[in-house]
Amino acid sequence: MDIQQITSFHLDVLKEIGNIGAAHAATALSSLLNTKIDMHVPQVEMVTFNDMMERVGGAETFVTGIYLRIDGDISGGMFFIMPVEQANQLIRKLIHDETFNFAQSPSELGLSAMQEMGNILSGSYLSALSDFTSLKLYPTPPALASDMFGAIISIGLIEVSQISDYVIVIDTSIIEQDEKDGTEEVSGHFFLIPDPDSFSTIFTSLGVQ
Amino acid sequence: MFTNLDVVKVGIAQLDVAIHTQTIRTSGLGSCVGVVIYDESKQIAGLVHVMLPDSALSRGGQLTVAKFADTGVPALVEIMKKRGAIPFKLKAKIAGGAQMFKFTSNQDSMRIGPRNVDAVKDQLRKLGIPIIAEDTGGNSGRTIEFNPQTSKLQIRTVNQGVKDI
């Protein structure tokens, strides 16, 4: 399937995938942290690589990212990206260490907590996706990095960039409610970036042509 | 230090040229390589943000020349000649080609950083353009900005601050 043949109906179908995956991941995160975690309606768009950089506030935004590759019936990349300040708060809560900081020689304990969280979140996202589509998915173990968003996300564009200048990204952001004043803030993004030749398999598995 | 100058911003898989009062910048280089080619005598500098080593990897219809080392570097030199740069005076500074994630798997896309660096060096050698300075490899993202008046390439990383090469 040519990336140009993808219609708005197809994008809606992909939205459902983002919905189901991220809903499961948000539930997992919610029980892990014992707080209420919500999610936005997924955004599924065909964007240029440079538009992709604006998803989390520009190529230089300092983020913590978890990345894994998916193989099996379909292939692609998956990211869970948090602004580094949000990631710090999350890990401080998890390991009860107020000094933890991804920016300044982070402790092994905190790093492995983040790694483990990546395991849990991506695992629940992908198993929901696999159940929904009946496709076999084999993820690599997630890898962790804290750096500029552009530097991190570009590894997920390598496959796509061999075929196209556009990427179809399934972007679901999760939001956390502040316990004190009830304000909401985006705490992280799931990005699912299927390789271009995987789209027809996804659509066929869902009975869509 | 460059605050009073115009900045030409170059996105991923793009190229552009800056002169005199301008600087030229690209942000968030990971496995990609930023190639700066400049002519000190004319104070003109070009930058290409290369994503992939070889246009033979392209399986799509249209070819975006700035995306690949083997097409992007020569294309940049051609544009610079048109803007008045003198071919035998051209020099280069390069940065990027990091490996952002440590994976145990030996996947090709994981080694893309070093392959990009090698491909860029290959092209520069073919074109007879000497590399004056480089900051490549490692596992940090980089933002780079070149000033054609000083021929300095400023490199910013999240963990190691700012340096000039």
Short mmCIF file of C-alpha atoms in Angstrom, two decimals:
data_model
loop_
_atom_site.label_atom_id
_atom_site.label_comp_id
_atom_site.label_asym_id
_atom_site.label_seq_id
_atom_site.Cartn_x
_atom_site.Cartn_y
_atom_site.Cartn_z
CA MET A 1 0.00 0.00 0.00
CA ASP A 2 1.38 3.36 -1.06
CA ILE A 3 1.52 5.89 1.77
CA GLN A 4 -0.24 8.34 -0.58
CA GLN A 5 -3.29 6.05 -0.82
CA ILE A 6 -4.11 6.41 2.83
CA THR A 7 -7.40 8.20 3.31
CA SER A 8 -8.93 9.99 6.27
CA PHE A 9 -10.97 6.85 6.90
CA HIS A 10 -7.75 4.88 7.25
CA LEU A 11 -6.43 7.49 9.67
CA ASP A 12 -9.59 7.06 11.77
CA VAL A 13 -8.95 3.33 11.96
CA LEU A 14 -5.41 4.03 13.16
CA LYS A 15 -6.87 6.37 15.77
CA GLU A 16 -8.76 3.45 17.22
CA ILE A 17 -5.47 1.58 17.55
CA GLY A 18 -3.96 4.50 19.44
CA ASN A 19 -7.05 4.68 21.62
CA ILE A 20 -7.03 1.07 22.66
CA GLY A 21 -3.28 0.87 23.16
CA ALA A 22 -2.89 4.04 25.15
CA ALA A 23 -6.01 3.38 27.26
CA HIS A 24 -4.46 0.14 28.48
CA ALA A 25 -1.13 1.81 29.10
CA ALA A 26 -2.79 4.69 30.98
CA THR A 27 -4.61 2.20 33.20
CA ALA A 28 -1.32 0.45 33.93
CA LEU A 29 0.36 3.75 34.78
CA SER A 30 -2.58 4.81 36.90
CA SER A 31 -2.37 1.71 39.08
CA LEU A 32 1.40 1.97 39.25
CA LEU A 33 1.23 5.53 40.59
CA ASN A 34 -2.11 5.29 42.32
CA THR A 35 -3.27 8.54 40.67
CA LYS A 36 -5.84 9.34 38.04
CA ILE A 37 -4.34 9.27 34.55
CA ASP A 38 -6.36 10.38 31.56
CA MET A 39 -5.66 10.49 27.87
CA HIS A 40 -6.36 12.72 24.92
CA VAL A 41 -8.09 11.51 21.80
CA PRO A 42 -5.27 10.18 19.62
CA GLN A 43 -3.95 12.33 16.83
CA VAL A 44 -3.15 10.45 13.67
CA GLU A 45 -1.66 12.48 10.89
CA MET A 46 0.68 12.29 7.98
CA VAL A 47 3.38 14.85 8.78
CA THR A 48 6.77 15.93 7.49
CA PHE A 49 9.83 15.01 9.54
CA ASN A 50 10.17 18.62 10.61
CA ASP A 51 6.53 18.79 11.74
CA MET A 52 7.25 15.67 13.75
CA MET A 53 9.86 17.64 15.72
CA GLU A 54 7.19 20.11 16.83
CA ARG A 55 5.11 17.38 18.51
CA VAL A 56 6.94 17.83 21.79
CA GLY A 57 7.89 21.49 21.45
CA GLY A 58 10.78 21.36 19.00
CA ALA A 59 13.88 19.34 18.20
CA GLU A 60 15.81 20.71 21.18
CA THR A 61 13.26 19.94 23.91
CA PHE A 62 14.94 17.97 26.68
CA VAL A 63 13.01 14.72 27.06
CA THR A 64 13.30 11.25 28.49
CA GLY A 65 12.39 8.67 25.91
CA ILE A 66 11.83 4.96 25.78
CA TYR A 67 12.20 3.35 22.40
CA LEU A 68 11.59 -0.12 21.09
CA ARG A 69 11.33 -1.77 17.71
CA ILE A 70 8.43 -4.02 16.83
CA ASP A 71 8.81 -7.06 14.61
CA GLY A 72 6.42 -9.84 13.69
CA ASP A 73 3.40 -9.52 11.41
CA ILE A 74 4.05 -5.78 11.27
CA SER A 75 7.15 -3.74 12.01
CA GLY A 76 7.73 -0.25 13.29
CA GLY A 77 9.00 1.86 16.12
CA MET A 78 7.36 2.83 19.36
CA PHE A 79 8.28 5.65 21.72
CA PHE A 80 7.11 6.83 25.09
CA ILE A 81 8.34 10.40 25.49
CA MET A 82 8.11 12.63 28.55
CA PRO A 83 9.46 16.14 29.07
CA VAL A 84 12.38 15.53 31.42
CA GLU A 85 10.81 17.47 34.30
CA GLN A 86 7.70 15.25 34.14
CA ALA A 87 9.86 12.14 34.01
CA ASN A 88 11.78 13.37 37.07
CA GLN A 89 8.58 13.87 39.05
CA LEU A 90 7.31 10.45 38.06
CA ILE A 91 10.46 8.62 39.09
CA ARG A 92 10.76 10.62 42.34
CA LYS A 93 7.30 9.41 43.23
CA LEU A 94 8.09 5.82 42.29
CA ILE A 95 11.38 5.45 44.16
CA HIS A 96 10.68 7.95 46.97
CA ASP A 97 13.82 9.95 46.21
CA GLU A 98 13.24 13.71 45.83
CA THR A 99 16.78 14.29 44.54
CA PHE A 100 16.47 12.07 41.47
CA ASN A 101 17.24 13.93 38.24
CA PHE A 102 17.68 12.55 34.71
CA ALA A 103 19.78 15.62 33.93
CA GLN A 104 22.35 15.13 36.70
CA SER A 105 23.99 11.73 37.15
CA PRO A 106 20.73 9.84 37.68
CA SER A 107 20.86 6.90 40.09
CA GLU A 108 20.80 3.33 38.79
CA LEU A 109 17.65 2.72 40.81
CA GLY A 110 15.81 5.56 39.10
CA LEU A 111 17.00 4.53 35.65
CA SER A 112 15.90 0.96 36.11
CA ALA A 113 12.55 2.18 37.48
CA MET A 114 12.08 4.17 34.27
CA GLN A 115 13.15 1.19 32.20
CA GLU A 116 10.68 -1.00 34.03
CA MET A 117 7.94 1.56 33.54
CA GLY A 118 8.76 1.56 29.83
CA ASN A 119 8.39 -2.21 29.85
CA ILE A 120 5.01 -2.06 31.53
CA LEU A 121 3.58 0.79 29.45
CA SER A 122 4.76 -0.43 26.07
CA GLY A 123 3.83 -3.99 26.98
CA SER A 124 0.26 -3.02 27.80
CA TYR A 125 -0.02 -0.79 24.72
CA LEU A 126 1.24 -3.50 22.39
CA SER A 127 -0.66 -6.40 23.90
CA ALA A 128 -3.89 -4.39 23.53
CA LEU A 129 -2.94 -3.68 19.93
CA SER A 130 -2.16 -7.32 19.30
CA ASP A 131 -5.48 -8.47 20.81
CA PHE A 132 -7.41 -5.94 18.76
CA THR A 133 -5.80 -6.81 15.44
CA SER A 134 -4.92 -10.49 16.05
CA LEU A 135 -1.45 -9.66 14.75
CA LYS A 136 1.68 -11.16 16.27
CA LEU A 137 3.99 -8.46 17.60
CA TYR A 138 7.47 -9.10 18.95
CA PRO A 139 8.90 -6.01 20.63
CA THR A 140 12.60 -5.62 21.42
CA PRO A 141 13.36 -4.75 25.05
CA PRO A 142 12.86 -0.99 25.46
CA ALA A 143 15.94 1.23 25.51
CA LEU A 144 16.12 4.46 27.48
CA ALA A 145 17.70 7.83 26.69
CA SER A 146 17.43 11.39 27.99
CA ASP A 147 18.34 13.97 25.40
CA MET A 148 17.01 16.37 22.75
CA PHE A 149 13.70 15.22 21.28
CA GLY A 150 14.95 15.53 17.70
CA ALA A 151 17.95 13.33 18.40
CA ILE A 152 15.76 10.69 20.02
CA ILE A 153 12.81 10.56 17.62
CA SER A 154 14.93 10.58 14.46
CA ILE A 155 15.92 6.94 15.01
CA GLY A 156 12.22 6.12 14.55
CA LEU A 157 12.21 7.89 11.18
CA ILE A 158 15.09 5.93 9.61
CA GLU A 159 12.91 3.18 8.12
CA VAL A 160 10.22 5.55 6.87
CA SER A 161 12.74 7.98 5.42
CA GLN A 162 13.95 5.38 2.93
CA ILE A 163 10.53 5.46 1.29
CA SER A 164 8.95 8.80 1.98
CA ASP A 165 9.37 12.35 3.27
CA TYR A 166 6.24 11.94 5.35
CA VAL A 167 5.53 9.86 8.40
CA ILE A 168 2.23 8.57 9.71
CA VAL A 169 2.36 8.86 13.45
CA ILE A 170 -0.18 7.64 15.98
CA ASP A 171 0.25 10.11 18.80
CA THR A 172 -1.59 9.68 22.10
CA SER A 173 -0.80 11.96 24.99
CA ILE A 174 -1.63 11.08 28.55
CA ILE A 175 -2.57 13.68 31.11
CA GLU A 176 -2.20 13.72 34.81
CA GLN A 177 -4.38 15.62 37.18
CA ASP A 178 -2.64 17.64 39.84
CA GLU A 179 -3.73 16.37 43.26
CA LYS A 180 -3.84 19.86 44.78
CA ASP A 181 -5.40 22.24 42.28
CA GLY A 182 -6.96 19.80 39.85
CA THR A 183 -5.18 21.26 36.81
CA GLU A 184 -4.25 18.89 34.04
CA GLU A 185 -0.92 18.60 32.33
CA VAL A 186 0.39 16.41 29.58
CA SER A 187 2.77 13.97 31.16
CA GLY A 188 3.80 11.93 28.16
CA HIS A 189 3.31 10.93 24.55
CA PHE A 190 3.06 7.53 22.96
CA PHE A 191 4.26 7.56 19.39
CA LEU A 192 3.60 4.52 17.27
CA ILE A 193 5.34 4.76 13.90
CA PRO A 194 4.56 1.74 11.72
CA ASP A 195 6.96 1.03 8.86
CA PRO A 196 5.28 2.02 5.57
CA ASP A 197 4.85 -1.55 4.32
CA SER A 198 2.96 -2.51 7.50
CA PHE A 199 -0.12 -0.40 6.88
CA SER A 200 -1.81 -2.80 4.47
CA THR A 201 -1.33 -5.64 7.00
CA ILE A 202 -2.89 -3.54 9.76
CA PHE A 203 -5.88 -2.58 7.62
CA THR A 204 -6.42 -6.11 6.33
CA SER A 205 -6.36 -7.48 9.88
CA LEU A 206 -9.21 -5.12 10.73
CA GLY A 207 -11.20 -5.90 7.59
CA VAL A 208 -10.53 -2.51 6.01
CA GLN A 209 -9.28 -2.14 2.45
CA MET B 1 27.57 35.11 21.38
CA PHE B 2 25.65 35.07 18.07
CA THR B 3 22.60 36.84 19.39
CA ASN B 4 22.79 39.91 17.16
CA LEU B 5 22.97 37.84 13.98
CA ASP B 6 20.25 36.44 11.75
CA VAL B 7 19.93 32.70 12.03
CA VAL B 8 19.24 30.49 9.02
CA LYS B 9 17.54 27.37 10.37
CA VAL B 10 18.00 24.08 8.57
CA GLY B 11 15.58 21.22 9.28
CA ILE B 12 16.15 17.50 9.08
CA ALA B 13 16.88 16.35 5.49
CA GLN B 14 17.24 19.96 4.37
CA LEU B 15 20.08 22.22 3.24
CA ASP B 16 20.64 25.97 3.11
CA VAL B 17 23.29 28.68 2.84
CA ALA B 18 24.23 31.65 5.08
CA ILE B 19 26.36 34.72 4.30
CA HIS B 20 28.18 37.48 6.26
CA THR B 21 25.79 38.68 8.92
CA GLN B 22 23.96 35.40 9.25
CA THR B 23 24.67 32.22 11.15
CA ILE B 24 23.35 28.82 10.14
CA ARG B 25 21.94 26.30 12.58
CA THR B 26 20.41 22.85 12.81
CA SER B 27 18.88 21.40 15.97
CA GLY B 28 18.65 18.00 17.59
CA LEU B 29 21.14 15.96 15.57
CA GLY B 30 21.11 12.36 16.77
CA SER B 31 22.28 9.73 14.30
CA CYS B 32 22.01 12.40 11.60
CA VAL B 33 25.11 14.34 10.56
CA GLY B 34 25.32 18.11 10.16
CA VAL B 35 27.81 18.97 7.41
CA VAL B 36 29.04 22.57 7.26
CA ILE B 37 30.93 23.60 4.13
CA TYR B 38 32.39 27.09 4.08
CA ASP B 39 34.56 29.55 2.17
CA GLU B 40 36.35 31.83 4.62
CA SER B 41 37.38 34.34 1.95
CA LYS B 42 33.78 34.93 0.90
CA GLN B 43 32.28 34.39 4.36
CA ILE B 44 29.72 32.01 2.99
CA ALA B 45 28.65 28.77 4.64
CA GLY B 46 26.27 25.97 3.75
CA LEU B 47 24.79 23.29 5.95
CA VAL B 48 23.13 20.00 5.10
CA HIS B 49 21.36 17.83 7.70
CA VAL B 50 21.94 14.29 6.43
CA MET B 51 19.71 11.43 7.63
CA LEU B 52 20.93 8.44 5.63
CA PRO B 53 24.27 7.42 4.11
CA ASP B 54 23.32 6.41 0.60
CA SER B 55 20.56 7.31 -1.87
CA ALA B 56 20.63 3.66 -2.99
CA LEU B 57 18.60 3.04 0.21
CA SER B 58 15.76 5.08 -1.27
CA ARG B 59 12.79 2.97 -2.27
CA GLY B 60 10.38 5.82 -2.86
CA GLY B 61 9.50 7.72 -6.00
CA GLN B 62 10.90 11.18 -5.47
CA LEU B 63 14.42 11.68 -4.20
CA THR B 64 15.04 14.38 -1.60
CA VAL B 65 18.73 15.05 -2.22
CA ALA B 66 19.47 16.62 1.19
CA LYS B 67 18.38 13.43 2.97
CA PHE B 68 21.37 11.37 1.80
CA ALA B 69 25.11 11.91 2.24
CA ASP B 70 25.98 10.89 -1.33
CA THR B 71 23.52 13.35 -2.89
CA GLY B 72 23.26 16.04 -0.19
CA VAL B 73 26.95 16.96 0.07
CA PRO B 74 27.49 17.48 -3.70
CA ALA B 75 24.17 19.35 -3.97
CA LEU B 76 25.27 21.73 -1.21
CA VAL B 77 28.59 22.39 -2.97
CA GLU B 78 26.76 23.19 -6.23
CA ILE B 79 24.46 25.68 -4.52
CA MET B 80 27.41 27.32 -2.77
CA LYS B 81 29.26 27.74 -6.08
CA LYS B 82 26.20 29.47 -7.49
CA ARG B 83 26.21 31.79 -4.49
CA GLY B 84 29.82 32.77 -5.16
CA ALA B 85 31.91 30.32 -3.13
CA ILE B 86 35.28 29.38 -4.66
CA PRO B 87 35.48 25.57 -5.06
CA PHE B 88 39.16 25.03 -4.11
CA LYS B 89 38.80 27.20 -0.99
CA LEU B 90 36.02 25.10 0.50
CA LYS B 91 36.54 23.52 3.92
CA ALA B 92 34.26 21.43 6.10
CA LYS B 93 33.31 20.91 9.73
CA ILE B 94 31.02 18.05 10.66
CA ALA B 95 29.09 16.97 13.77
CA GLY B 96 26.59 14.29 14.74
CA GLY B 97 26.38 10.58 13.97
CA ALA B 98 25.62 9.58 17.55
CA GLN B 99 24.09 6.36 18.75
CA MET B 100 21.24 7.51 20.95
CA PHE B 101 20.10 4.14 22.26
CA LYS B 102 22.16 1.19 23.38
CA PHE B 103 20.53 -1.92 22.00
CA THR B 104 21.77 -5.43 22.30
CA SER B 105 20.34 -6.31 18.89
CA ASN B 106 22.63 -5.77 15.95
CA GLN B 107 20.12 -3.97 13.80
CA ASP B 108 21.26 -1.93 10.84
CA SER B 109 19.27 1.15 11.83
CA MET B 110 21.13 1.17 15.17
CA ARG B 111 24.45 1.65 13.39
CA ILE B 112 23.15 4.42 11.19
CA GLY B 113 25.14 7.16 12.97
CA PRO B 114 28.63 5.82 12.20
CA ARG B 115 27.53 4.88 8.68
CA ASN B 116 26.35 8.45 8.10
CA VAL B 117 29.70 9.82 9.30
CA ASP B 118 31.65 7.46 7.02
CA ALA B 119 29.49 8.33 4.02
CA VAL B 120 29.89 12.08 4.60
CA LYS B 121 33.69 11.73 4.86
CA ASP B 122 33.70 9.70 1.66
CA GLN B 123 31.87 12.43 -0.22
CA LEU B 124 34.08 15.21 1.13
CA ARG B 125 37.18 13.24 0.14
CA LYS B 126 35.82 12.74 -3.38
CA LEU B 127 35.15 16.46 -3.67
CA GLY B 128 38.59 17.31 -2.28
CA ILE B 129 37.19 19.28 0.66
CA PRO B 130 39.33 18.99 3.82
CA ILE B 131 37.65 18.39 7.19
CA ILE B 132 39.02 21.04 9.55
CA ALA B 133 37.19 19.85 12.66
CA GLU B 134 34.67 17.23 13.68
CA ASP B 135 32.63 16.22 16.70
CA THR B 136 31.09 12.89 15.80
CA GLY B 137 29.95 9.66 17.42
CA GLY B 138 29.21 9.27 21.11
CA ASN B 139 25.67 9.06 22.40
CA SER B 140 24.57 12.69 22.81
CA GLY B 141 22.23 14.77 20.71
CA ARG B 142 23.75 17.96 19.29
CA THR B 143 22.57 21.37 18.15
CA ILE B 144 25.11 23.11 15.94
CA GLU B 145 25.49 26.68 14.74
CA PHE B 146 28.12 28.01 12.35
CA ASN B 147 29.28 31.59 12.06
CA PRO B 148 30.77 32.37 8.60
CA GLN B 149 32.61 35.44 9.98
CA THR B 150 34.62 33.46 12.53
CA SER B 151 34.44 29.99 10.90
CA LYS B 152 33.56 28.62 14.35
CA LEU B 153 31.09 25.80 14.77
CA GLN B 154 29.30 26.00 18.09
CA ILE B 155 28.10 22.66 19.43
CA ARG B 156 25.55 22.37 22.20
CA THR B 157 24.67 19.16 24.02
CA VAL B 158 22.35 18.56 26.94
CA ASN B 159 25.01 17.09 29.22
CA GLN B 160 28.30 18.64 28.16
CA GLY B 161 27.26 22.25 27.65
CA VAL B 162 28.58 24.37 24.79
CA LYS B 163 31.88 24.21 22.91
CA ASP B 164 33.38 25.65 19.72
CA ILE B 165 35.30 23.66 17.16
#
